[in-house]
Short mmCIF file of C-alpha atoms and ligand atoms in Angstrom, two decimals:
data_model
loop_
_atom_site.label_atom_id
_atom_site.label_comp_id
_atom_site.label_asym_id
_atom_site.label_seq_id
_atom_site.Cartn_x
_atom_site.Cartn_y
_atom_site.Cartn_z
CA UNK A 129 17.71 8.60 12.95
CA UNK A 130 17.69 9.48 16.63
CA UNK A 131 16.73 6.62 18.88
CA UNK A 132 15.37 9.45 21.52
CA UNK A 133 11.73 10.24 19.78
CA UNK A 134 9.08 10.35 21.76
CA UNK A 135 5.34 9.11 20.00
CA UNK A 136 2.92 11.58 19.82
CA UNK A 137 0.19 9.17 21.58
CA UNK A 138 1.73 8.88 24.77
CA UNK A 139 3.86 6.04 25.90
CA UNK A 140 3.61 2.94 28.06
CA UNK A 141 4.74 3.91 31.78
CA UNK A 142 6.99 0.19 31.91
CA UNK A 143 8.18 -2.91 30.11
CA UNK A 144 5.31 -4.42 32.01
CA UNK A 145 2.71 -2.15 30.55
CA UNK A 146 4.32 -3.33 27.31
CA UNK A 147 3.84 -6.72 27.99
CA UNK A 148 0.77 -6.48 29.11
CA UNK A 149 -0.78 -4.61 26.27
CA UNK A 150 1.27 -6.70 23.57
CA UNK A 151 -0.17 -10.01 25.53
CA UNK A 152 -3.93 -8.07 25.72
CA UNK A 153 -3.80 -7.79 21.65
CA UNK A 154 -2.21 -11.23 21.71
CA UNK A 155 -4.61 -13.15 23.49
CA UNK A 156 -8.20 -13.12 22.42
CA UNK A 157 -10.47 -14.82 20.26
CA UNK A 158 -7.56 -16.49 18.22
CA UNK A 159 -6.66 -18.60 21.36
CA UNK A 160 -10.02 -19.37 22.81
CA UNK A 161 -12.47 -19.33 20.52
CA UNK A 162 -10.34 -19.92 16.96
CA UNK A 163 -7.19 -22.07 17.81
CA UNK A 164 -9.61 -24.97 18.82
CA UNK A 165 -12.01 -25.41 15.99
CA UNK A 166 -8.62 -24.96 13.84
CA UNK A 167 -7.12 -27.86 15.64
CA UNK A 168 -10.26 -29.64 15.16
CA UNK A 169 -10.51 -28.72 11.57
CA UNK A 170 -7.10 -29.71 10.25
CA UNK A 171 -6.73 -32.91 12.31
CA UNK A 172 -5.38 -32.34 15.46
CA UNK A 173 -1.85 -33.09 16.54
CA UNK A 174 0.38 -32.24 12.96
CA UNK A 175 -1.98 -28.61 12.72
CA UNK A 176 -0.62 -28.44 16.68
CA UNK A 177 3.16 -28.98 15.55
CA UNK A 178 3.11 -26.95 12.20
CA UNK A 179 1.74 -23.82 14.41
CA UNK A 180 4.05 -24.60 17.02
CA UNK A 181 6.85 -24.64 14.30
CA UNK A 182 5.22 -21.58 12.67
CA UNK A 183 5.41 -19.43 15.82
CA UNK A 184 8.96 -20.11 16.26
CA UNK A 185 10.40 -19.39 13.17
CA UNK A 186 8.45 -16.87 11.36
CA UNK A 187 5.84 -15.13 13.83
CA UNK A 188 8.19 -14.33 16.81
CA UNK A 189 10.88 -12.88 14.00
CA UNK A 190 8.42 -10.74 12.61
CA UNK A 191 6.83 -9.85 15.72
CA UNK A 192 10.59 -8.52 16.70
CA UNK A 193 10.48 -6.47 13.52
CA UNK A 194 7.47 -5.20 14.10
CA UNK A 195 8.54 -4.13 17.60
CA UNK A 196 11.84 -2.39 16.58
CA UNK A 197 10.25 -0.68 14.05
CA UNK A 198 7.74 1.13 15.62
CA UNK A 199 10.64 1.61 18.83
CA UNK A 200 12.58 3.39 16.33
CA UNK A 201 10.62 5.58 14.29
CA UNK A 202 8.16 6.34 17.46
CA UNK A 203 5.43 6.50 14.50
CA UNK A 204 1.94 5.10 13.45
CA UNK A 205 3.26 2.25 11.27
CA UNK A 206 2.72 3.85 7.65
CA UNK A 207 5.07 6.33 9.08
CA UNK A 208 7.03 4.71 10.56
CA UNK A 209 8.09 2.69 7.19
CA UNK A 210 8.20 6.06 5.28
CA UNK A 211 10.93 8.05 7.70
CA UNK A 212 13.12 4.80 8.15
CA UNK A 213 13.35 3.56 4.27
CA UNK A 214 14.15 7.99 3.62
CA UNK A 215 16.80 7.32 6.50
CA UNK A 216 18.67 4.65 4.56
CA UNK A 217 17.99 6.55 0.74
CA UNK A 218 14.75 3.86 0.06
CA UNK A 219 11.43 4.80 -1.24
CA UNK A 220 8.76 6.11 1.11
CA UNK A 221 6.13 3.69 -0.79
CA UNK A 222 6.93 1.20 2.00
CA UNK A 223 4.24 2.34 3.81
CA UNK A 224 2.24 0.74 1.37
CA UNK A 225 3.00 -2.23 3.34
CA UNK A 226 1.21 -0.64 6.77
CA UNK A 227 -1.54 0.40 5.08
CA UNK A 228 -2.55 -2.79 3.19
CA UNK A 229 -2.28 -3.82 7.21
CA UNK A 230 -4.53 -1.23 8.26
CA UNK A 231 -7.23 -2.29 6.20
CA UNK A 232 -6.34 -6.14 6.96
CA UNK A 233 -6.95 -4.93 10.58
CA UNK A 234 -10.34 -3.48 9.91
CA UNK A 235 -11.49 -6.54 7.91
CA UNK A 236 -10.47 -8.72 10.99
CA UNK A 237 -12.32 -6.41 13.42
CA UNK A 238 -15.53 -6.46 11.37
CA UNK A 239 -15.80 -10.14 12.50
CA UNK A 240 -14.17 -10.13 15.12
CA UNK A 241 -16.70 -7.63 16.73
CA UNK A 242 -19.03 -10.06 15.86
CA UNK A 243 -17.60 -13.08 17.42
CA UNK A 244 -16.78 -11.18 20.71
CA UNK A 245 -20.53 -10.19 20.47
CA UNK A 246 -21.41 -14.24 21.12
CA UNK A 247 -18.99 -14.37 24.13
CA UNK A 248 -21.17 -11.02 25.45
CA UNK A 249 -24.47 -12.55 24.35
CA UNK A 250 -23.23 -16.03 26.69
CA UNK A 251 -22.52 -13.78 29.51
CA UNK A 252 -26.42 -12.97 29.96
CA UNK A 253 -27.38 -16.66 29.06
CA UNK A 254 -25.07 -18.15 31.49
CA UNK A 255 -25.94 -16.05 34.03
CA UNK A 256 -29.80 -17.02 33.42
CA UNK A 257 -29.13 -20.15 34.20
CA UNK A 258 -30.05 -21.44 30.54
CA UNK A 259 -27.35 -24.07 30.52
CA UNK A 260 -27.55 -25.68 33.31
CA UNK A 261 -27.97 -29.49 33.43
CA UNK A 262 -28.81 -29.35 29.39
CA UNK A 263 -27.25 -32.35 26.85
CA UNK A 264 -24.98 -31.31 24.49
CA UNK A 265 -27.29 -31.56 21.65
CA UNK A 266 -29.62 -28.97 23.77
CA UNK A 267 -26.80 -26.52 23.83
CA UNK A 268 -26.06 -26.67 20.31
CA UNK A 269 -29.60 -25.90 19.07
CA UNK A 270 -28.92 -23.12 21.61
CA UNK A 271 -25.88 -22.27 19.86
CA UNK A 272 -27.70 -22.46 16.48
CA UNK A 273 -31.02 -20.41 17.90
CA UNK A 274 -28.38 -17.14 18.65
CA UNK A 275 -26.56 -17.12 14.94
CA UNK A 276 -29.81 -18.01 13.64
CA UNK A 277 -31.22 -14.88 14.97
CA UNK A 278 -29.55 -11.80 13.04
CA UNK A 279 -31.11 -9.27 15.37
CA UNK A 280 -29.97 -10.78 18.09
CA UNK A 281 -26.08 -10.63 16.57
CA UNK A 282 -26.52 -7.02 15.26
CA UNK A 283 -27.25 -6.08 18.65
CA UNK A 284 -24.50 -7.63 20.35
CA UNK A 285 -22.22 -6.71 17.69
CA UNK A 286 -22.69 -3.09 18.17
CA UNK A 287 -22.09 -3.63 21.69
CA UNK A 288 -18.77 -5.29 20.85
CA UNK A 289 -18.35 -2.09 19.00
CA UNK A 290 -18.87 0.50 20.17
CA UNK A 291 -17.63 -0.30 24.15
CA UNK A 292 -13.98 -0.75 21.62
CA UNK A 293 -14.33 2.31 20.30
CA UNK A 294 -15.02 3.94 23.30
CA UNK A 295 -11.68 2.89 25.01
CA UNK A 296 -9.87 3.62 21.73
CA UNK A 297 -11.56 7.08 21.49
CA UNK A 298 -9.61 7.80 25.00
CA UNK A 299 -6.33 6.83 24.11
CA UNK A 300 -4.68 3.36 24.39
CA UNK A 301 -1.88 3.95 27.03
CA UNK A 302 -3.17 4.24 30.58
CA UNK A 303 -7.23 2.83 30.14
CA UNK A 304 -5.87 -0.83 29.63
CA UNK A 305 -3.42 -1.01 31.64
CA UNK A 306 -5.60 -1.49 35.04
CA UNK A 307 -8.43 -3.98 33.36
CA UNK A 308 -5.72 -6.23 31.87
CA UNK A 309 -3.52 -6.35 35.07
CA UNK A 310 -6.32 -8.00 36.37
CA UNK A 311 -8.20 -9.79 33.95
CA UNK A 312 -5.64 -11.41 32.30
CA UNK A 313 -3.99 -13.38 35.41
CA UNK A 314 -8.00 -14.64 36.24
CA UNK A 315 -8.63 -15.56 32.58
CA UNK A 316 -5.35 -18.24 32.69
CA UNK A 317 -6.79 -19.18 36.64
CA UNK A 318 -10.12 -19.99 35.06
CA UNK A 319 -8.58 -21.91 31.97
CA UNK A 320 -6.86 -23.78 34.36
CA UNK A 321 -9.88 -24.63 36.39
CA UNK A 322 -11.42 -25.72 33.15
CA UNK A 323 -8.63 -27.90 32.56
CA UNK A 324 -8.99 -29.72 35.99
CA UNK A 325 -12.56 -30.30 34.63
CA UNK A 326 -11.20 -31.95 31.51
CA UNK A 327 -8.83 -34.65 33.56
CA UNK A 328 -12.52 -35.86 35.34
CA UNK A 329 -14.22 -36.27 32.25
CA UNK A 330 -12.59 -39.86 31.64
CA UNK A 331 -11.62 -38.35 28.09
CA UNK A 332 -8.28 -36.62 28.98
CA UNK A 333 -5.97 -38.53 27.11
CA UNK A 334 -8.26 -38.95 24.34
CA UNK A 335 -7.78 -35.39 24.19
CA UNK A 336 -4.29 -34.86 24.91
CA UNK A 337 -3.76 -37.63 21.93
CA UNK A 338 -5.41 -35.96 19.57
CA UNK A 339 -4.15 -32.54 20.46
CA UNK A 340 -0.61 -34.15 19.72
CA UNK A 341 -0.58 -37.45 17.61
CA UNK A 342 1.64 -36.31 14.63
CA UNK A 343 -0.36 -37.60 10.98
CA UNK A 344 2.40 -36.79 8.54
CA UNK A 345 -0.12 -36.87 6.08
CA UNK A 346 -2.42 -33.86 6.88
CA UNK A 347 0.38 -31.44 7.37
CA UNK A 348 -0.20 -30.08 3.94
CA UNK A 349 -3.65 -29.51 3.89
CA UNK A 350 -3.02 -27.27 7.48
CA UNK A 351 0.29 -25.81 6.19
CA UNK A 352 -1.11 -22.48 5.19
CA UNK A 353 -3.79 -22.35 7.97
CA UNK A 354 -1.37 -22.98 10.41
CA UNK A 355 0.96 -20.40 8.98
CA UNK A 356 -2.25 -17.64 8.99
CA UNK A 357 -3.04 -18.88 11.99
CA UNK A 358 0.44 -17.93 14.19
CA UNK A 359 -0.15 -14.74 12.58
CA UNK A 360 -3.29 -13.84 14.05
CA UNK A 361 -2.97 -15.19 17.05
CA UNK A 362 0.70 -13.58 18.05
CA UNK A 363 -1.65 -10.27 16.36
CA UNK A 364 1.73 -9.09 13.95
CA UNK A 365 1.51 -8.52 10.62
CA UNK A 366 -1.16 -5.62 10.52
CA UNK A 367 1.06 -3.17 12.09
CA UNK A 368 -0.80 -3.61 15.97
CA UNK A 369 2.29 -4.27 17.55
CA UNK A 370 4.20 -2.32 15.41
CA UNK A 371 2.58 0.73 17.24
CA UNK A 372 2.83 -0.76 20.59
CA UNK A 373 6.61 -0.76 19.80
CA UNK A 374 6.06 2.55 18.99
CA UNK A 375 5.01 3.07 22.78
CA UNK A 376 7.64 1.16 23.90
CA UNK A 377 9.81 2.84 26.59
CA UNK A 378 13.56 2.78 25.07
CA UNK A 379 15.27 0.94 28.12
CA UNK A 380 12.92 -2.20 27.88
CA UNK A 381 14.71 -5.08 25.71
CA UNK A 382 12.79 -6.01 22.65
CA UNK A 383 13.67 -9.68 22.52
CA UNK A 384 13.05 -10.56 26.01
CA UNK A 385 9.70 -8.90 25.71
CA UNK A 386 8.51 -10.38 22.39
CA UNK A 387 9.50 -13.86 23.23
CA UNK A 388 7.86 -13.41 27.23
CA UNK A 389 4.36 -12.08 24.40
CA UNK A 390 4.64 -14.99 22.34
CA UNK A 391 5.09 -17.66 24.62
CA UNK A 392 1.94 -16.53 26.76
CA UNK A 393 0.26 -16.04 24.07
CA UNK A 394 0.97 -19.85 22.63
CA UNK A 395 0.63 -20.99 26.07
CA UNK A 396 -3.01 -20.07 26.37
CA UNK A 397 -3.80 -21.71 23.11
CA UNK A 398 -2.37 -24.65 24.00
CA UNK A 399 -4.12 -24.75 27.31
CA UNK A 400 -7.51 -23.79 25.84
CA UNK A 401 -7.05 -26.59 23.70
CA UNK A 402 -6.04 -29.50 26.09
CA UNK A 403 -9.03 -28.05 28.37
CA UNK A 404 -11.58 -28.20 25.14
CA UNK A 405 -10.89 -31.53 23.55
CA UNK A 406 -11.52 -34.16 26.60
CA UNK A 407 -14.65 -32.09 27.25
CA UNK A 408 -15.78 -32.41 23.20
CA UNK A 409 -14.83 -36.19 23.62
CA UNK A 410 -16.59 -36.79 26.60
CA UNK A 411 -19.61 -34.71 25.19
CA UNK A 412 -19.96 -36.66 21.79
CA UNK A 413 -19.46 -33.55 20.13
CA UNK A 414 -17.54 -33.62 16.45
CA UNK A 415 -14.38 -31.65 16.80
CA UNK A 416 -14.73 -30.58 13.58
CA UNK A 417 -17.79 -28.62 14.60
CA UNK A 418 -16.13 -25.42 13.16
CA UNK A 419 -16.90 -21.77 14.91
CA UNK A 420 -19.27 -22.88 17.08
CA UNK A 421 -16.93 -25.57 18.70
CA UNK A 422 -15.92 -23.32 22.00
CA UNK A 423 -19.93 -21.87 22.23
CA UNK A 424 -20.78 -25.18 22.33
CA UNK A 425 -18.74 -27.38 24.57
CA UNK A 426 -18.01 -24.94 27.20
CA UNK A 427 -21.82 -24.07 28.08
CA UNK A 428 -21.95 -27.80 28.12
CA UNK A 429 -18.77 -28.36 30.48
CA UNK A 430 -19.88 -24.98 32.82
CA UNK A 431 -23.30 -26.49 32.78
CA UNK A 432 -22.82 -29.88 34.94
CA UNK A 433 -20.47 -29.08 37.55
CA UNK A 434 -20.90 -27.37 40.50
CA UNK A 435 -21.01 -23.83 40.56
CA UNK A 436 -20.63 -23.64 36.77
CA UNK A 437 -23.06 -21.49 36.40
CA UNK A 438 -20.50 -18.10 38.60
CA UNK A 439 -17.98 -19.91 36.93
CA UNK A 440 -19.34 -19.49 32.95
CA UNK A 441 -20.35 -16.17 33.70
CA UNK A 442 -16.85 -15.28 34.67
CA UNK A 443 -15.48 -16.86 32.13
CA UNK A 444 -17.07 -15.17 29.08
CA UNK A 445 -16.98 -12.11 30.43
CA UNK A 446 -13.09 -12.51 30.53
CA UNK A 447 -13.33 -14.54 27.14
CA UNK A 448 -14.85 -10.66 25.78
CA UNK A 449 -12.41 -8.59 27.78
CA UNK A 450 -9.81 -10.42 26.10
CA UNK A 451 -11.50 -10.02 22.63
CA UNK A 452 -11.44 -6.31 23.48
CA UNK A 453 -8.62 -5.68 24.01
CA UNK A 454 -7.31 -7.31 21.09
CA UNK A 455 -10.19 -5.12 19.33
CA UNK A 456 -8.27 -2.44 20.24
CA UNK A 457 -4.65 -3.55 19.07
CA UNK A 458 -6.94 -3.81 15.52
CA UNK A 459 -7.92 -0.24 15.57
CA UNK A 460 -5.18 1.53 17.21
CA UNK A 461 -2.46 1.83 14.17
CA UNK A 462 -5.49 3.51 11.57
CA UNK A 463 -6.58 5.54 14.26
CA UNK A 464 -2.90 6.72 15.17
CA UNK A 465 -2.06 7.08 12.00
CA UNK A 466 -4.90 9.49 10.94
CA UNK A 467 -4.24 11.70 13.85
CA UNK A 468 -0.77 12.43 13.38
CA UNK A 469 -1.88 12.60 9.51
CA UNK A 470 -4.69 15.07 10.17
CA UNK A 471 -4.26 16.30 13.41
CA UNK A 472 -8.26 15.26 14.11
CA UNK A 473 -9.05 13.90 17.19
CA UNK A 474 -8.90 10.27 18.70
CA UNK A 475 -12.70 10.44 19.40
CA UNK A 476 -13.81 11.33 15.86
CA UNK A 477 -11.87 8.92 14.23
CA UNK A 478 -12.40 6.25 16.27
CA UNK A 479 -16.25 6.56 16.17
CA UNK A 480 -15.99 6.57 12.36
CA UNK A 481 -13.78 3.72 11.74
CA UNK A 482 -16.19 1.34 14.29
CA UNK A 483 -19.10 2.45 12.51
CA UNK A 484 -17.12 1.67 8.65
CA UNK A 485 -16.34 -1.67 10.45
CA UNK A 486 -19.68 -2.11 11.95
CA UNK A 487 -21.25 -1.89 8.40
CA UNK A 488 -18.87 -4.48 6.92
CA UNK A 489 -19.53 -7.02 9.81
CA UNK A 490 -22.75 -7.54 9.10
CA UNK A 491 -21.61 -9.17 6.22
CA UNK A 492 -20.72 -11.92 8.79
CA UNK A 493 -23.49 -11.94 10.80
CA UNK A 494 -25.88 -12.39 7.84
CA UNK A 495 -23.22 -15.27 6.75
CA UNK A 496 -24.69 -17.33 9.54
CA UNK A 497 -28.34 -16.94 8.63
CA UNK A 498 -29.69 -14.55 6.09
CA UNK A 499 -26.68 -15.25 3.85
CA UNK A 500 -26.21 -19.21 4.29
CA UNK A 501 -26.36 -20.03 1.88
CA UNK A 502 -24.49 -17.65 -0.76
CA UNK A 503 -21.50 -18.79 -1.68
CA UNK A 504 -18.06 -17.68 -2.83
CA UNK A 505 -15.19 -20.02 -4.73
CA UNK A 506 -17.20 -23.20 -5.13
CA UNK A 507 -15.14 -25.39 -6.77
CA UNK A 508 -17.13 -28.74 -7.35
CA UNK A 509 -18.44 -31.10 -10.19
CA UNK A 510 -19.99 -28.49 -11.74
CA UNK A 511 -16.98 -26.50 -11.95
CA UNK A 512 -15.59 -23.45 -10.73
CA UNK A 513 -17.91 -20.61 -9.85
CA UNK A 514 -16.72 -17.59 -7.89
CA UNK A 515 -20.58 -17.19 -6.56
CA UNK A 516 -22.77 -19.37 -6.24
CA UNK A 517 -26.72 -19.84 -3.56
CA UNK A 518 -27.17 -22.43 -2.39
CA UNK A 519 -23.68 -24.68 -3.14
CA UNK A 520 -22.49 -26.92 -0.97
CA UNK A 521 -19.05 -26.68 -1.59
CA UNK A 522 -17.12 -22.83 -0.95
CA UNK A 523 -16.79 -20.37 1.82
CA UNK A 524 -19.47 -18.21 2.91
CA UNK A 525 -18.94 -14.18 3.61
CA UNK A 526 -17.07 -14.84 7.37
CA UNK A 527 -15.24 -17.50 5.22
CA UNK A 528 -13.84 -15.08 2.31
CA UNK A 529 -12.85 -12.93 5.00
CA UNK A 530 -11.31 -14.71 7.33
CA UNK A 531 -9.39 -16.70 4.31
CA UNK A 532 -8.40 -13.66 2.73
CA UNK A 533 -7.31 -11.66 6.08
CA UNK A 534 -5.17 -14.40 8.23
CA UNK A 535 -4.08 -16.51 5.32
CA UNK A 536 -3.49 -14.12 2.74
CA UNK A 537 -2.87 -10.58 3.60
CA UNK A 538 -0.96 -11.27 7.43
CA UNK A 539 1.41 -13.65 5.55
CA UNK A 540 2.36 -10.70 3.58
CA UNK A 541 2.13 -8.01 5.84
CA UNK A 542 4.55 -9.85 7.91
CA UNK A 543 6.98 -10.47 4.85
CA UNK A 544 7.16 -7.12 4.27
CA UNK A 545 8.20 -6.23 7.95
CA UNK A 546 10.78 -8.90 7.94
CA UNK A 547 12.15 -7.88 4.83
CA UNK A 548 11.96 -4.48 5.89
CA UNK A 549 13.96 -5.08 9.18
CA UNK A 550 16.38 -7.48 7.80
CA UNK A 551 17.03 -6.24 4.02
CA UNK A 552 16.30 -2.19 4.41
CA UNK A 553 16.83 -0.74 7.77
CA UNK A 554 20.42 -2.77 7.92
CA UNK A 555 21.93 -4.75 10.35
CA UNK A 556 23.61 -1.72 12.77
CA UNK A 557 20.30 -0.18 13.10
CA UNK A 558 18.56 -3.26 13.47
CA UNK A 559 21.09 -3.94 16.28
CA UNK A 560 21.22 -0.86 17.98
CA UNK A 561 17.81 -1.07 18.10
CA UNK A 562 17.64 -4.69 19.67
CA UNK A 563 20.23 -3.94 22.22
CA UNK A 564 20.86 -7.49 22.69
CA UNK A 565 23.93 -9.02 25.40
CA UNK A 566 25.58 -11.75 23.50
CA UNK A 567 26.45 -10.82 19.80
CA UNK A 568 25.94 -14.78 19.16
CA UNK A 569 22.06 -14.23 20.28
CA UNK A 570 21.89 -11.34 17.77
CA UNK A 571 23.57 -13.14 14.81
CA UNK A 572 20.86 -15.95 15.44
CA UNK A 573 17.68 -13.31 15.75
CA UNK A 574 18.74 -11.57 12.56
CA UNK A 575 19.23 -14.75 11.00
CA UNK A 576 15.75 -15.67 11.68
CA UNK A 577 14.81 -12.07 10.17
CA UNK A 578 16.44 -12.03 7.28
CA UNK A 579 16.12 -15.54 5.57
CA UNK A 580 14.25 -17.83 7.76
CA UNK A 581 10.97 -16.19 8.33
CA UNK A 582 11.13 -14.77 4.52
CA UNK A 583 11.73 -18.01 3.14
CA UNK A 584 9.64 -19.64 5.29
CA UNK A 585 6.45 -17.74 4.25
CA UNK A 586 7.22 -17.77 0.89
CA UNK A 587 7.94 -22.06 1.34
CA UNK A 588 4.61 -21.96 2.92
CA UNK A 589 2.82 -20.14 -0.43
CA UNK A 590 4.65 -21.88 -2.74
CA UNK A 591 3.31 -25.12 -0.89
CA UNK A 592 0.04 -24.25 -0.72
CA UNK A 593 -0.16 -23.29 -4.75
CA UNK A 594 1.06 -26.53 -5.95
CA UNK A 595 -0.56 -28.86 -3.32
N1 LIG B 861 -4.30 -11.93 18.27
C1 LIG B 861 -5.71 -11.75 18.40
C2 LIG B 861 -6.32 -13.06 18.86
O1 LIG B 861 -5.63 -14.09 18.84
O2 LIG B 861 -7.48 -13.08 19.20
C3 LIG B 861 -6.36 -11.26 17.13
C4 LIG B 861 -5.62 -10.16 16.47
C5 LIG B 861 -5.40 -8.95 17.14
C6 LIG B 861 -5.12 -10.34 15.21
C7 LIG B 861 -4.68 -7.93 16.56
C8 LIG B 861 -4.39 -9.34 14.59
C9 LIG B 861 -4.18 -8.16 15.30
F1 LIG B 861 -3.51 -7.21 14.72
#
């Protein structure tokens, strides 16, 4: 296979643009919003460590997969699988694997839509002036008034939606590359004015202690959301930055770049979290509030300092051009994919795949009021019931979703790219492709390929089954 192709979508004008597209899908709602209430969830400081340990050894080895297989075959991901494995004499059916991620992607966008719908919705509020000087219990019967309301959710939704779709509709390369170069530096200025918040609440170490305090004996119980979790939040597994590779200009170096992605990317989660916790702490707020955790606290925080109010508004509206252009990562490999499959154009398949995703999310927002109470998996006294209204027990629609997406189907998705990258495409490709100085550095990353982040996953299922 020549190393020269060119993608038929354009390509990204730098490594720079790289990184700053790879860190745009990277950092979203999984850092902000969802990394938080996880931590919260799962008991703080061992679900910090297992995700820390996660990232490390499978998601930044399958995010270099990813990467160097999209560089290589310059192809939407299902074909990019198809033309290497006929390369080396291997089925074509591995782009079975890419399009199990495509529809992964589409699930996750259906609620994520949603989700970056709130942030939107909190712009306008903010801006009001509806939070200011209110009690934390005020702000969460706020919180609870907008999910309660599914008119209110559609409508933001859609806006979510179709402002994505628009961008996608006009092509990835070029269109993001000016928003992010600015939002994303004032997004991490703003987080860190947060977190100077946080150290004069009185509650800082509080925080920082339960952000890190290592409970040996909840590491089980977060093993698998941890795992699902590095997934999402580095964005590999689905094929997203699989077709950013695929845009990736051939002099840039793939490890560099993926490990500059992921650490951002980690390093925003962690800073989101030691800027939440003091401020839930100091609030009297559970941190085991679940989704609403961030739409709660941070009103709160932005709502009792001094120009909290500019600040809050800034701050969502960078909290939903992050979410965006993550949105986008989730679209991009269907929408690339169909093009070069059916030569149709960007505009008409993006409009149709927002609308197709549209539908399904308002699965989620009717989980958080129409649909409350239905039920899925309740396993209780009564038994096991795969549906059940009005049980207390199981996960709603978001809930089957979200479980099924990040701690199901990414796992997988990502096993197959590892496997692909270190079993399939063979080590001199795989080489050649990484480009990497010391031979010693390359021995190491393939290492991590081939067994670690394999096994790892596969430790991490195994776990989870006979827990
Ligand atoms: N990484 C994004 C976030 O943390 O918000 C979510 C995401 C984007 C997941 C793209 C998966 C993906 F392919």
């Amino acid at each position: 296979m020549s190393s020269e192709k060119v993608s038929v979508h354009g390509s990204w004008a730098s490594r720079w643009v790289f990184i700053l597209a790879a860190t745009g899908s990277a950092v979203g709602l999984g850092s902000i919003w969802k990394f938080p209430y996880m931590v919260g969830e799962y008991g703080g400081g061992a679900f910090v460590l297992v995700f820390l340990a996660c990232i490390a050894l499978i998601g930044v080895p399958v995010m270099l997969a990813e990467t160097l297989i999209g560089r290589r075959a310059r192809q939407s991901p299902a074909n990019a699988l198809a033309a290497l494995a006929r390369d080396v004499g291997q089925p074509a059916a591995w782009s079975w694997a890419a399009f199990a991620g495509m529809l992964t992607a589409l699930l996750i966008l259906s609620f994520y839509s949603v989700v970056g719908g709130w942030s939107f919705d909190y712009i306008l509020d903010m801006a009001k002036g509806d939070f200011q000087g209110v009690t934390p219990d005020q702000v969460g019967a706020y919180f609870g008034n907008v999910i309660g309301d599914p008119l209110r959710l559609i409508f933001w939704h859609s806006v979510f939606m179709f402002t994505s779709a628009v961008v996608i509709a006009k092509g990835v390369v070029g269109g993001l590359e000016r928003s992010l170069r600015i939002m994303m530096p004032l997004l991490f200025v703003l987080l860190l004015v947060l977190l100077g918040y946080s150290m004069t609440t009185g509650h800082f170490m509080q925080g920082l202690h339960f952000m890190f305090d290592f409970d040996a004996s909840k590491v089980l119980d977060g093993l698998l959301p941890a795992m699902g979790h590095a997934f999402f939040s580095l964005s590999v597994g689905v094929g997203s930055i699989m077709i950013y590779g695929a845009y990736m200009p051939k002099s840039a170096s793939i490890g560099g770049t993926i490990v500059s992605v992921a650490l951002l990317d980690t390093f925003v989660s962690l800073l989101a979290g030691v800027a939440l916790f003091p401020i839930v702490f100091a609030a009297g707020l559970n941190p085991s509030e679940g989704p609403g955790l961030m739409f709660v606290t941070l009103p709160y925080a932005f709502g009792s300092v001094p120009f909290g109010q500019v600040m809050g508004v800034v701050f969502f509206i960078l909290v939903g051009v992050a979410a965006w252009s993550s949105a986008i990562s989730l679209l991009e490999p269907m929408v690339a994919y169909l093009v070069e499959r059916h030569k149709i154009s960007r505009a008409w398949v993006s409009t149709w795949l927002a609308l197709a995703c549209w539908l399904f999310g308002l699965g989620t927002v009717f989980s958080f009021n129409l649909w409350k109470e239905a039920k899925f998996f309740v396993n209780d006294a009564a038994g096991f019931h795969l549906y059940q209204w009005g049980a207390q027990a199981g996960l709603d629609f978001f809930g089957v979703v979200d479980f099924f997406t990040s701690r199901i189907m990414l796992p997988l998705g990502g096993l197959c790219f590892a496997v692909f990258a270190g079993w399939v495409m063979g080590r001199a490709a795989v080489r050649d492709e990484l480009a990497m100085r010391h031979p010693l550095a390359f021995e190491a990353t393939f290492f991590l390929m081939r067994y670690v982040a394999p096994c790892g996953i596969l430790i991490v299922f195994a776990a989870q089954l006979w827990k």
